[in-house]
Tab-separated table of C-alpha atoms and ligand atoms in Angstrom:
chain	number	residue	atom	x	y	z
I	1	UNK	CA	10.311	-5.462	-10.237
I	2	UNK	CA	7.483	-8.419	-10.237
I	3	UNK	CA	9.361	-11.382	-8.989
I	4	UNK	CA	8.697	-15.105	-9.522
I	5	UNK	CA	9.366	-17.799	-7.107
I	6	UNK	CA	9.994	-21.415	-8.277
I	7	UNK	CA	9.351	-23.841	-5.435
I	8	UNK	CA	10.242	-27.306	-4.879
I	9	UNK	CA	8.074	-28.914	-2.124
I	10	UNK	CA	8.382	-31.643	0.223
I	11	UNK	CA	11.346	-30.026	2.175
I	12	UNK	CA	10.430	-29.646	6.012
I	13	UNK	CA	11.395	-25.955	7.012
I	14	UNK	CA	13.701	-25.861	10.186
I	15	UNK	CA	15.624	-23.316	11.937
I	16	UNK	CA	15.125	-19.914	13.028
I	17	UNK	CA	13.225	-16.781	11.936
I	18	UNK	CA	13.371	-13.459	13.719
I	19	UNK	CA	9.795	-11.517	13.822
I	20	UNK	CA	10.179	-7.710	14.682
I	21	UNK	CA	7.592	-4.829	15.101
I	22	UNK	CA	3.895	-5.507	14.079
I	23	UNK	CA	2.769	-4.603	10.487
I	24	UNK	CA	-0.543	-3.478	11.981
I	25	UNK	CA	0.944	-1.376	14.673
I	26	UNK	CA	4.292	0.333	13.465
I	27	UNK	CA	2.357	2.271	10.460
I	28	UNK	CA	-0.140	3.734	12.988
I	29	UNK	CA	2.572	4.862	15.380
I	30	UNK	CA	4.148	6.542	12.405
I	31	UNK	CA	1.262	8.293	11.837
I	32	UNK	CA	0.576	9.247	15.605
I	33	UNK	CA	3.738	11.088	15.395
I	34	UNK	CA	2.384	13.996	13.442
I	35	UNK	CA	0.294	14.856	16.807
I	36	UNK	CA	3.627	15.665	18.479
I	37	UNK	CA	5.303	18.953	18.834
I	38	UNK	CA	8.543	17.609	18.581
I	39	UNK	CA	10.442	14.465	17.437
I	40	UNK	CA	9.453	10.865	18.052
I	41	UNK	CA	11.784	7.557	17.876
I	42	UNK	CA	10.159	4.045	16.798
I	43	UNK	CA	12.068	1.146	17.550
I	44	UNK	CA	11.578	-2.490	16.340
I	45	UNK	CA	10.528	-1.032	12.780
I	46	UNK	CA	10.517	-4.175	10.100
I	47	UNK	CA	11.594	-3.510	6.647
I	48	UNK	CA	8.337	-3.966	4.955
I	49	UNK	CA	6.463	-2.421	1.995
I	50	UNK	CA	3.788	-0.594	4.409
I	51	UNK	CA	6.472	1.334	6.282
I	52	UNK	CA	7.860	2.563	3.128
I	53	UNK	CA	4.510	3.823	2.025
I	54	UNK	CA	4.067	5.497	5.338
I	55	UNK	CA	7.256	7.013	5.374
I	56	UNK	CA	6.962	8.613	1.965
I	57	UNK	CA	3.407	9.707	2.750
I	58	UNK	CA	4.832	11.578	5.950
I	59	UNK	CA	7.664	13.113	4.037
I	60	UNK	CA	5.194	14.384	1.510
I	61	UNK	CA	3.715	16.376	4.658
I	62	UNK	CA	7.035	17.695	5.629
I	63	UNK	CA	7.816	15.178	8.270
I	64	UNK	CA	11.426	14.444	8.674
I	65	UNK	CA	11.844	10.620	8.854
I	66	UNK	CA	15.252	9.364	9.450
I	67	UNK	CA	16.191	5.831	9.849
I	68	UNK	CA	19.119	4.437	11.419
I	69	UNK	CA	21.195	2.455	9.305
I	70	UNK	CA	22.470	-0.291	11.871
I	71	UNK	CA	18.953	-0.805	14.187
I	72	UNK	CA	16.429	0.391	11.421
I	73	UNK	CA	14.892	2.751	14.092
I	74	UNK	CA	13.105	5.634	12.799
I	75	UNK	CA	13.272	9.367	13.973
I	76	UNK	CA	10.100	11.256	12.847
I	77	UNK	CA	10.245	14.961	13.502
I	78	UNK	CA	6.688	16.807	12.642
I	79	UNK	CA	8.018	20.455	13.128
I	80	UNK	CA	7.570	21.459	9.509
I	81	UNK	CA	4.316	19.565	8.918
I	82	UNK	CA	2.446	21.099	5.652
I	83	UNK	CA	-0.406	20.536	3.350
I	84	UNK	CA	0.668	18.008	0.541
I	85	UNK	CA	-0.399	17.904	-3.024
I	86	UNK	CA	-3.437	15.813	-3.884
I	87	UNK	CA	-1.683	14.175	-6.963
I	88	UNK	CA	1.237	13.441	-4.980
I	89	UNK	CA	-0.291	11.883	-2.118
I	90	UNK	CA	-2.391	9.661	-4.686
I	91	UNK	CA	0.967	8.720	-6.330
I	92	UNK	CA	2.391	7.685	-2.940
I	93	UNK	CA	-0.606	5.904	-1.150
I	94	UNK	CA	-0.185	2.782	-3.138
I	95	UNK	CA	-2.640	-0.068	-2.025
I	96	UNK	CA	-2.287	0.658	1.436
I	97	UNK	CA	-5.162	1.787	3.853
I	98	UNK	CA	-3.199	3.474	6.189
I	99	UNK	CA	-3.601	7.164	4.683
I	100	UNK	CA	-7.380	7.083	6.058
I	101	UNK	CA	-5.580	7.470	9.686
I	102	UNK	CA	-3.913	10.451	8.557
I	103	UNK	CA	-7.164	12.714	8.873
I	104	UNK	CA	-7.580	13.640	12.862
I	105	UNK	CA	-3.565	14.093	12.885
I	106	UNK	CA	-3.296	16.395	9.922
I	107	UNK	CA	-6.451	18.280	10.728
I	108	UNK	CA	-5.175	18.784	14.065
I	109	UNK	CA	-1.616	19.743	12.783
I	110	UNK	CA	-2.900	21.800	9.663
I	111	UNK	CA	-6.468	22.137	9.801
I	112	UNK	CA	-7.146	19.943	6.626
I	113	UNK	CA	-6.430	16.605	5.053
I	114	UNK	CA	-6.930	14.993	1.555
I	115	UNK	CA	-7.035	11.181	1.767
I	116	UNK	CA	-6.870	9.161	-1.675
I	117	UNK	CA	-9.308	6.396	-2.347
I	118	UNK	CA	-7.871	3.641	-0.370
I	119	UNK	CA	-6.244	0.000	-1.557
I	120	UNK	CA	-5.886	-2.978	0.663
I	121	UNK	CA	-5.801	-6.642	0.421
I	122	UNK	CA	-8.886	-8.001	-2.031
I	123	UNK	CA	-10.702	-9.694	1.075
I	124	UNK	CA	-13.866	-7.797	1.331
I	125	UNK	CA	-15.177	-4.303	0.261
I	126	UNK	CA	-13.150	-2.706	3.245
I	127	UNK	CA	-15.704	0.059	3.728
I	128	UNK	CA	-14.586	3.351	5.472
I	129	UNK	CA	-18.209	4.467	6.630
I	130	UNK	CA	-17.305	4.154	10.244
I	131	UNK	CA	-14.077	6.394	9.980
I	132	UNK	CA	-16.367	9.063	8.100
I	133	UNK	CA	-19.058	9.015	10.410
I	134	UNK	CA	-16.614	9.323	13.514
I	135	UNK	CA	-14.733	12.172	11.859
I	136	UNK	CA	-18.020	14.147	11.488
I	137	UNK	CA	-19.174	13.556	15.122
I	138	UNK	CA	-15.768	15.253	16.092
I	139	UNK	CA	-17.210	18.214	13.844
I	140	UNK	CA	-15.078	17.608	10.740
I	141	UNK	CA	-16.438	18.530	7.374
I	142	UNK	CA	-15.987	15.459	4.790
I	143	UNK	CA	-16.303	16.417	1.116
I	144	UNK	CA	-15.977	13.217	-1.696
I	145	UNK	CA	-13.611	14.454	-4.155
I	146	UNK	CA	-12.340	12.936	-7.370
I	147	UNK	CA	-9.716	10.309	-6.153
I	148	UNK	CA	-10.565	10.824	-2.640
I	149	UNK	CA	-11.878	12.702	0.459
I	150	UNK	CA	-11.118	16.195	1.668
I	151	UNK	CA	-11.345	16.840	5.346
I	152	UNK	CA	-11.255	20.010	7.263
I	153	UNK	CA	-12.361	21.327	10.490
I	154	UNK	CA	-12.903	25.012	10.637
I	155	UNK	CA	-14.262	25.180	14.203
I	156	UNK	CA	-11.827	22.553	15.588
I	157	UNK	CA	-12.327	18.956	16.775
I	158	UNK	CA	-14.312	18.345	19.879
I	159	UNK	CA	-14.544	15.204	21.871
I	160	UNK	CA	-17.804	13.162	21.055
I	161	UNK	CA	-19.820	10.392	22.565
I	162	UNK	CA	-19.276	7.325	20.045
I	163	UNK	CA	-20.267	3.955	19.304
I	164	UNK	CA	-18.837	1.670	16.616
I	165	UNK	CA	-21.600	-0.887	15.039
I	166	UNK	CA	-18.554	-3.404	14.827
I	167	UNK	CA	-15.435	-3.260	16.846
I	168	UNK	CA	-13.307	-2.248	13.739
I	169	UNK	CA	-9.479	-1.890	14.359
I	170	UNK	CA	-9.266	1.132	12.080
I	171	UNK	CA	-12.190	3.198	13.122
I	172	UNK	CA	-11.001	2.661	16.725
I	173	UNK	CA	-7.616	3.805	15.575
I	174	UNK	CA	-9.368	6.582	13.819
I	175	UNK	CA	-10.914	7.680	16.764
I	176	UNK	CA	-7.716	7.573	19.260
I	177	UNK	CA	-5.674	9.522	16.713
I	178	UNK	CA	-8.466	12.330	16.610
I	179	UNK	CA	-9.946	12.388	20.149
I	180	UNK	CA	-6.437	12.774	22.009
I	181	UNK	CA	-6.039	16.634	20.999
I	182	UNK	CA	-9.694	17.128	20.486
I	183	UNK	CA	-11.183	19.551	23.035
I	184	UNK	CA	-13.060	17.854	25.984
I	185	UNK	CA	-14.270	14.078	26.379
I	186	UNK	CA	-14.493	11.177	23.873
I	187	UNK	CA	-16.369	8.043	25.117
I	188	UNK	CA	-15.928	5.309	22.400
I	189	UNK	CA	-18.191	1.999	22.812
I	190	UNK	CA	-17.860	-0.976	20.756
I	191	UNK	CA	-14.183	-0.626	20.335
I	192	UNK	CA	-11.438	-2.854	19.287
I	193	UNK	CA	-9.196	-4.103	22.063
I	194	UNK	CA	-6.665	-6.160	19.846
I	195	UNK	CA	-2.844	-6.068	21.004
I	196	UNK	CA	-1.987	-3.879	18.420
I	197	UNK	CA	-4.725	-1.364	19.621
I	198	UNK	CA	-3.266	-1.137	23.154
I	199	UNK	CA	0.183	-0.798	22.029
I	200	UNK	CA	-1.295	2.441	20.088
I	201	UNK	CA	-2.732	3.454	23.439
I	202	UNK	CA	0.630	2.830	24.861
I	203	UNK	CA	2.320	5.115	22.486
I	204	UNK	CA	0.039	7.736	22.866
I	205	UNK	CA	0.230	7.608	26.844
I	206	UNK	CA	3.855	8.229	26.243
I	207	UNK	CA	3.125	11.466	24.151
I	208	UNK	CA	0.750	12.833	27.135
I	209	UNK	CA	-2.585	11.335	26.194
I	210	UNK	CA	-5.116	10.581	28.802
I	211	UNK	CA	-6.756	7.178	27.906
I	212	UNK	CA	-8.456	4.316	29.800
I	213	UNK	CA	-9.744	1.119	28.373
I	214	UNK	CA	-12.994	0.410	30.310
I	215	UNK	CA	-14.778	-2.871	30.794
I	216	UNK	CA	-17.029	-3.756	27.721
I	217	UNK	CA	-15.134	-2.447	24.789
I	218	UNK	CA	-15.313	1.199	25.993
I	219	UNK	CA	-12.512	3.685	25.661
I	220	UNK	CA	-12.251	7.019	27.145
I	221	UNK	CA	-10.107	9.860	26.051
I	222	UNK	CA	-9.452	13.145	27.818
I	223	UNK	CA	-8.380	15.504	24.935
I	224	UNK	CA	-5.148	17.263	25.904
I	225	UNK	CA	-3.966	20.622	23.733
I	226	UNK	CA	-0.484	19.639	23.224
I	227	UNK	CA	1.530	16.053	22.817
I	228	UNK	CA	5.135	15.147	22.838
I	229	UNK	CA	7.142	12.680	21.110
I	230	UNK	CA	7.434	9.256	22.174
I	231	UNK	CA	10.167	6.677	22.118
I	232	UNK	CA	8.606	3.239	21.800
I	233	UNK	CA	9.736	-0.359	21.036
I	234	UNK	CA	6.941	-2.068	18.432
I	235	UNK	CA	5.151	-5.072	19.728
I	236	UNK	CA	5.976	-8.257	17.918
I	237	UNK	CA	3.943	-9.247	14.805
I	238	UNK	CA	1.801	-11.763	16.108
I	239	UNK	CA	0.409	-12.364	12.760
I	240	UNK	CA	3.894	-13.309	11.167
I	241	UNK	CA	4.475	-15.580	14.192
I	242	UNK	CA	1.427	-17.483	13.505
I	243	UNK	CA	2.011	-17.862	9.788
I	244	UNK	CA	5.693	-19.252	10.423
I	245	UNK	CA	3.821	-21.783	12.961
I	246	UNK	CA	1.184	-22.824	10.349
I	247	UNK	CA	4.596	-23.304	8.181
I	248	UNK	CA	6.265	-25.632	10.360
I	249	UNK	CA	2.974	-27.791	10.824
I	250	UNK	CA	2.484	-27.957	7.047
I	251	UNK	CA	5.751	-28.819	5.883
I	252	UNK	CA	6.289	-31.204	8.767
I	253	UNK	CA	9.035	-28.876	10.095
I	254	UNK	CA	10.653	-27.487	13.347
I	255	UNK	CA	10.585	-23.291	13.408
I	256	UNK	CA	11.969	-21.341	16.429
I	257	UNK	CA	10.011	-17.864	15.933
I	258	UNK	CA	12.457	-15.024	17.870
I	259	UNK	CA	10.288	-12.439	19.214
I	260	UNK	CA	7.062	-14.281	19.257
I	261	UNK	CA	5.074	-13.233	22.419
I	262	UNK	CA	2.712	-15.870	24.141
I	263	UNK	CA	0.461	-13.230	25.667
I	264	UNK	CA	-0.592	-12.183	21.951
I	265	UNK	CA	-1.332	-15.542	20.670
I	266	UNK	CA	-3.359	-17.261	23.343
I	267	UNK	CA	-6.311	-18.358	21.087
I	268	UNK	CA	-3.907	-19.332	18.329
I	269	UNK	CA	-1.884	-21.413	20.591
I	270	UNK	CA	-4.762	-23.198	22.018
I	271	UNK	CA	-6.226	-23.964	18.284
I	272	UNK	CA	-2.495	-24.951	17.207
I	273	UNK	CA	-2.278	-27.656	20.016
I	274	UNK	CA	-6.075	-29.275	19.422
I	275	UNK	CA	-4.846	-29.630	15.746
I	276	UNK	CA	-1.921	-31.567	16.875
I	277	UNK	CA	1.104	-29.037	16.606
I	278	UNK	CA	3.357	-28.660	19.433
I	279	UNK	CA	5.038	-25.580	20.814
I	280	UNK	CA	7.599	-24.787	23.399
I	281	UNK	CA	7.557	-21.328	24.779
I	282	UNK	CA	10.675	-19.394	26.380
I	283	UNK	CA	11.429	-15.993	27.165
I	284	UNK	CA	12.964	-14.803	23.930
I	285	UNK	CA	10.238	-16.740	21.415
I	286	UNK	CA	8.351	-19.702	20.574
I	287	UNK	CA	9.430	-23.105	19.169
I	288	UNK	CA	6.575	-24.435	16.932
I	289	UNK	CA	7.028	-27.890	15.370
I	290	UNK	CA	5.116	-30.869	14.060
I	291	UNK	CA	5.410	-33.706	16.812
I	292	UNK	CA	4.737	-36.511	14.199
I	293	UNK	CA	1.394	-38.587	13.947
I	294	UNK	CA	-1.691	-37.150	12.621
I	295	UNK	CA	-3.341	-33.866	12.884
I	296	UNK	CA	-6.643	-33.421	13.755
I	297	UNK	CA	-9.545	-31.592	12.287
I	298	UNK	CA	-11.787	-28.900	14.278
I	299	UNK	CA	-14.180	-26.407	13.749
I	300	UNK	CA	-12.916	-22.903	14.164
I	301	UNK	CA	-14.721	-19.573	14.291
I	302	UNK	CA	-12.471	-16.201	13.651
I	303	UNK	CA	-13.447	-13.221	15.914
I	304	UNK	CA	-12.117	-9.985	17.064
I	305	UNK	CA	-9.748	-10.137	19.782
I	306	UNK	CA	-9.368	-11.885	22.086
I	307	UNK	CA	-10.910	-14.485	19.655
I	308	UNK	CA	-9.271	-16.535	16.981
I	309	UNK	CA	-7.816	-13.613	14.427
I	310	UNK	CA	-9.021	-13.455	11.038
I	311	UNK	CA	-5.441	-12.969	9.773
I	312	UNK	CA	-4.534	-16.355	11.342
I	313	UNK	CA	-7.090	-18.607	9.243
I	314	UNK	CA	-5.561	-18.604	5.849
I	315	UNK	CA	-1.780	-20.248	6.844
I	316	UNK	CA	-4.026	-22.734	9.164
I	317	UNK	CA	-6.276	-23.883	6.532
I	318	UNK	CA	-3.333	-25.170	4.891
I	319	UNK	CA	-2.705	-27.402	8.170
I	320	UNK	CA	-6.276	-28.335	8.018
I	321	UNK	CA	-5.949	-30.076	4.614
I	322	UNK	CA	-3.408	-32.283	6.178
I	323	UNK	CA	-5.941	-33.188	9.101
I	324	UNK	CA	-7.358	-36.547	9.228
I	325	UNK	CA	-11.225	-35.524	8.971
I	326	UNK	CA	-13.395	-32.572	8.563
I	327	UNK	CA	-12.918	-29.332	9.623
I	328	UNK	CA	-15.241	-26.110	9.227
I	329	UNK	CA	-13.906	-22.586	9.377
I	330	UNK	CA	-16.446	-19.708	9.723
I	331	UNK	CA	-14.809	-16.371	8.900
I	332	UNK	CA	-16.730	-13.786	10.764
I	333	UNK	CA	-14.707	-10.527	10.224
I	334	UNK	CA	-14.410	-10.256	6.527
I	335	UNK	CA	-17.071	-11.598	4.096
I	336	UNK	CA	-14.865	-12.669	1.189
I	337	UNK	CA	-11.507	-14.290	2.981
I	338	UNK	CA	-11.673	-17.622	1.259
I	339	UNK	CA	-10.656	-16.664	-2.325
I	340	UNK	CA	-6.984	-18.124	-1.804
I	341	UNK	CA	-8.839	-21.829	-1.363
I	342	UNK	CA	-9.160	-21.702	-5.204
I	343	UNK	CA	-5.423	-22.269	-5.791
I	344	UNK	CA	-5.335	-24.781	-2.929
I	345	UNK	CA	-8.262	-26.985	-4.549
I	346	UNK	CA	-6.130	-26.700	-7.778
I	347	UNK	CA	-3.422	-28.336	-5.807
I	348	UNK	CA	-5.302	-30.984	-4.703
I	349	UNK	CA	-6.845	-29.686	-1.503
I	350	UNK	CA	-10.728	-30.856	-0.649
I	351	UNK	CA	-12.493	-27.467	0.178
I	352	UNK	CA	-16.161	-26.573	-0.134
I	353	UNK	CA	-16.811	-22.781	0.739
I	354	UNK	CA	-20.555	-21.968	1.733
I	355	UNK	CA	-22.799	-18.690	2.188
I	356	UNK	CA	-24.369	-20.128	5.549
I	357	UNK	CA	-22.662	-19.245	8.813
I	358	UNK	CA	-20.981	-22.701	9.795
I	359	UNK	CA	-20.511	-21.481	13.321
I	360	UNK	CA	-22.124	-21.127	16.888
I	361	UNK	CA	-23.176	-17.644	16.182
I	362	UNK	CA	-24.696	-15.861	13.142
I	363	UNK	CA	-22.261	-13.135	11.905
I	364	UNK	CA	-22.966	-10.092	9.716
I	365	UNK	CA	-22.659	-12.002	6.443
I	366	UNK	CA	-25.222	-14.894	7.225
I	367	UNK	CA	-27.937	-15.523	4.460
I	368	UNK	CA	-26.125	-12.936	2.072
I	369	UNK	CA	-24.063	-13.979	-0.868
I	370	UNK	CA	-21.031	-14.132	0.969
I	371	UNK	CA	-19.107	-17.392	0.598
I	372	UNK	CA	-17.899	-17.014	4.296
I	373	UNK	CA	-17.639	-20.469	5.756
I	374	UNK	CA	-15.281	-23.368	4.403
I	375	UNK	CA	-15.469	-27.082	4.985
I	376	UNK	CA	-12.122	-28.823	4.696
I	377	UNK	CA	-11.641	-32.468	4.092
I	378	UNK	CA	-8.287	-34.239	4.711
I	379	UNK	CA	-5.668	-35.430	4.394
I	380	UNK	CA	-5.038	-34.483	0.840
I	381	UNK	CA	-1.708	-35.208	-1.045
I	382	UNK	CA	-0.925	-31.350	-2.512
I	383	UNK	CA	0.633	-30.966	-5.896
I	384	UNK	CA	2.653	-28.304	-7.176
I	385	UNK	CA	0.885	-25.452	-9.244
I	386	UNK	CA	0.894	-22.318	-11.105
I	387	UNK	CA	-0.274	-19.606	-8.390
I	388	UNK	CA	-0.815	-15.983	-8.534
I	389	UNK	CA	-0.951	-14.405	-4.928
I	390	UNK	CA	-4.444	-12.786	-4.370
I	391	UNK	CA	-3.482	-11.018	-1.034
I	392	UNK	CA	-0.650	-11.160	1.764
I	393	UNK	CA	-2.228	-13.888	4.185
I	394	UNK	CA	-3.548	-15.707	1.418
I	395	UNK	CA	-0.359	-15.518	-0.540
I	396	UNK	CA	1.534	-16.706	2.594
I	397	UNK	CA	-0.746	-19.918	2.485
I	398	UNK	CA	0.061	-20.467	-1.043
I	399	UNK	CA	3.811	-20.400	-0.175
I	400	UNK	CA	3.327	-22.817	2.349
I	401	UNK	CA	1.108	-25.281	0.369
I	402	UNK	CA	3.992	-25.038	-2.391
I	403	UNK	CA	6.479	-25.751	0.116
I	404	UNK	CA	4.380	-28.997	1.282
I	405	UNK	CA	3.414	-29.961	-2.100
I	406	UNK	CA	5.129	-32.687	-4.171
I	407	UNK	CA	6.586	-31.364	-7.228
I	408	UNK	CA	7.140	-27.806	-8.491
I	409	UNK	CA	5.209	-24.737	-8.035
I	410	UNK	CA	5.584	-21.491	-10.007
I	411	UNK	CA	4.391	-18.406	-7.804
I	412	UNK	CA	3.852	-14.875	-9.046
I	413	UNK	CA	2.744	-11.792	-7.538
I	414	UNK	CA	4.950	-12.275	-4.454
I	415	UNK	CA	5.800	-8.421	-4.151
I	416	UNK	CA	2.394	-8.682	-2.254
I	417	UNK	CA	4.061	-10.501	0.422
I	418	UNK	CA	6.669	-7.685	1.046
I	419	UNK	CA	3.959	-5.536	2.295
I	420	UNK	CA	3.825	-7.737	5.553
I	421	UNK	CA	6.553	-10.131	6.185
I	422	UNK	CA	9.919	-8.742	6.508
I	423	UNK	CA	12.843	-10.594	4.171
I	424	UNK	CA	10.542	-13.661	3.637
I	425	UNK	CA	12.809	-14.725	1.195
I	426	UNK	CA	15.889	-14.974	3.220
I	427	UNK	CA	13.821	-16.437	6.035
I	428	UNK	CA	12.606	-19.079	3.469
I	429	UNK	CA	16.254	-19.730	2.631
I	430	UNK	CA	17.535	-20.005	6.141
I	431	UNK	CA	14.837	-22.202	6.822
I	432	UNK	CA	16.034	-24.871	3.958
I	433	UNK	CA	13.378	-24.224	1.545
I	434	UNK	CA	14.211	-25.287	-2.127
I	435	UNK	CA	13.115	-22.380	-4.421
I	436	UNK	CA	14.577	-20.137	-7.056
I	437	UNK	CA	13.626	-16.401	-7.860
I	438	UNK	CA	13.381	-15.461	-11.524
G	501	LIG	C1	-7.064	-4.157	10.449
G	501	LIG	O1	-7.876	-3.870	9.291
G	501	LIG	C2	-5.789	-5.103	9.963
G	501	LIG	N1	-4.939	-3.994	8.901
G	501	LIG	C3	-6.369	-6.302	9.264
G	501	LIG	O2	-4.962	-6.983	8.933
G	501	LIG	C4	-7.182	-6.943	10.269
G	501	LIG	O3	-7.495	-8.429	9.691
G	501	LIG	C5	-8.417	-6.287	10.709
G	501	LIG	O4	-7.817	-4.831	11.560
G	501	LIG	C6	-9.121	-7.052	11.976
G	501	LIG	O5	-8.279	-7.487	12.827
G	501	LIG	C7	-4.106	-3.082	9.634
G	501	LIG	O6	-4.219	-3.034	10.783
G	501	LIG	C8	-3.523	-2.660	8.422
G	501	LIG	P1	-11.497	-3.702	10.738
G	501	LIG	P2	-9.007	-2.723	9.328
G	501	LIG	O7	-11.766	-2.013	10.252
G	501	LIG	O8	-8.604	-1.874	10.391
G	501	LIG	C9	-15.919	-3.583	8.608
G	501	LIG	C10	-3.664	-8.126	7.478
G	501	LIG	O9	-3.678	-9.102	7.015
G	501	LIG	N2	-15.643	-2.134	8.445
G	501	LIG	O10	-11.164	-4.012	11.870
G	501	LIG	O11	-9.230	-2.384	7.904
G	501	LIG	C11	-14.786	-4.246	7.519
G	501	LIG	O12	-15.544	-4.070	6.643
G	501	LIG	C12	-4.697	-7.087	7.625
G	501	LIG	O13	-2.531	-7.632	8.322
G	501	LIG	C13	-16.865	-1.453	8.146
G	501	LIG	O14	-17.825	-2.046	7.627
G	501	LIG	O15	-10.114	-3.705	9.685
G	501	LIG	C14	-14.620	-5.575	8.380
G	501	LIG	O16	-15.794	-6.217	7.860
G	501	LIG	C15	-6.001	-7.846	6.710
G	501	LIG	N3	-16.780	-0.066	7.800
G	501	LIG	C16	-14.629	-5.280	9.686
G	501	LIG	O17	-15.325	-4.058	9.864
G	501	LIG	C17	-15.266	0.386	8.253
G	501	LIG	O18	-15.602	1.891	8.434
G	501	LIG	C18	-13.392	-5.348	10.332
G	501	LIG	O19	-12.660	-4.467	10.022
G	501	LIG	C19	-14.629	0.124	8.610
G	501	LIG	C20	-14.495	-1.586	9.054
């Protein structure tokens, strides 16, 4: 049921929020359970839409998924894995991009896979050419069908020497989930090495995989004939932690993010400090707060890990609208990730988007028609507005803008937020936000 939030702004957010397993790891570890000959246990699992979607897709394929009513831990038993009906897969896939990662595991388990056309956030074309290309190099036959792609490997999957044109997180996961049980050695150059990738490698290693991460983004996998179930506690969601940190800055608040891990947030913490945000780190989490005084503008360029993560820029742009001066953000990972600024401009922000690469290095989107650089002048007073949430992270930025604005905002499309932020309405209540749900 589509809810509508009516937010009365101007209230600093103060208090504590727990952050649990990373949205961008947990669904992938769930898919990895398909590769095992027995059951796996996944812990620190958040109650988010993406986990629900993958749970129903796994059950569709005969995997027994049970959830501990107290801890939320998942037990995933692939013993009776089977082919699912195309129409059913399509109905369950929703707007998630995870189904593409079922290819390798399903081919290893039952010799075939049907992947429905993918959904995901409206932040760019989100192609899957890298995924299909590496699957073909493993020996898979990829057929485009109405509504999706049918994939099989009559001669099995064999290790390959692969290079990614760009360090794609999803394509790297595709290779890891396919190569671990392929015959022979796979060498992947140009791999993504995000913390979520390293956690997936930890999951696969627990299952019996042999994976080494070499220098210069080279990952080498030695295929093994069998993998066993894992027992794993998912790493915390660094994107949710960074989102609440930006919320503290924008609302002049003070938020303790329980579970935040400094090691996954190094680039974010440096930028947060340069803007004028303050943070205190302890063994159980990080306290983020506005120390008073003015915020400083800066020049920011998103990048793959260990650079400043693209998922962190939308909530932080709201803080930059409150900085004293001109900031520049060059988004180099996605071509169309500034759509959310339209609502901020209606609220009073001063933001221009440009097609030039306004950063130190020219990126893949330079001199094409992608508005992938933003110039933000502040500080500007934000006023409440009617807002329809465009995507997950842009949506969170709209929420914190509305919480900081003077007056009332009416926010629709908030079910998109449920995809990646666990219990966010109760978290907002706990932080003292003044809002109603219709
Ligand atoms: C993952 O998306 C995350 N999603 C994204 O988080 C994150 O922003 C992104 O990685 C980058 O870190 C999940 O893990 C579910 P990519 P993914 O493949 O794997 C191009 C969020 O808000 N590309 O690394 O889909 C692509 O167009 C989401 O939590 C191809 O051209 O991202 C993009 O420009 C948003 N062809 C770049 O690579 C391909 O076949 C990076 O994409 C695949 C990707």
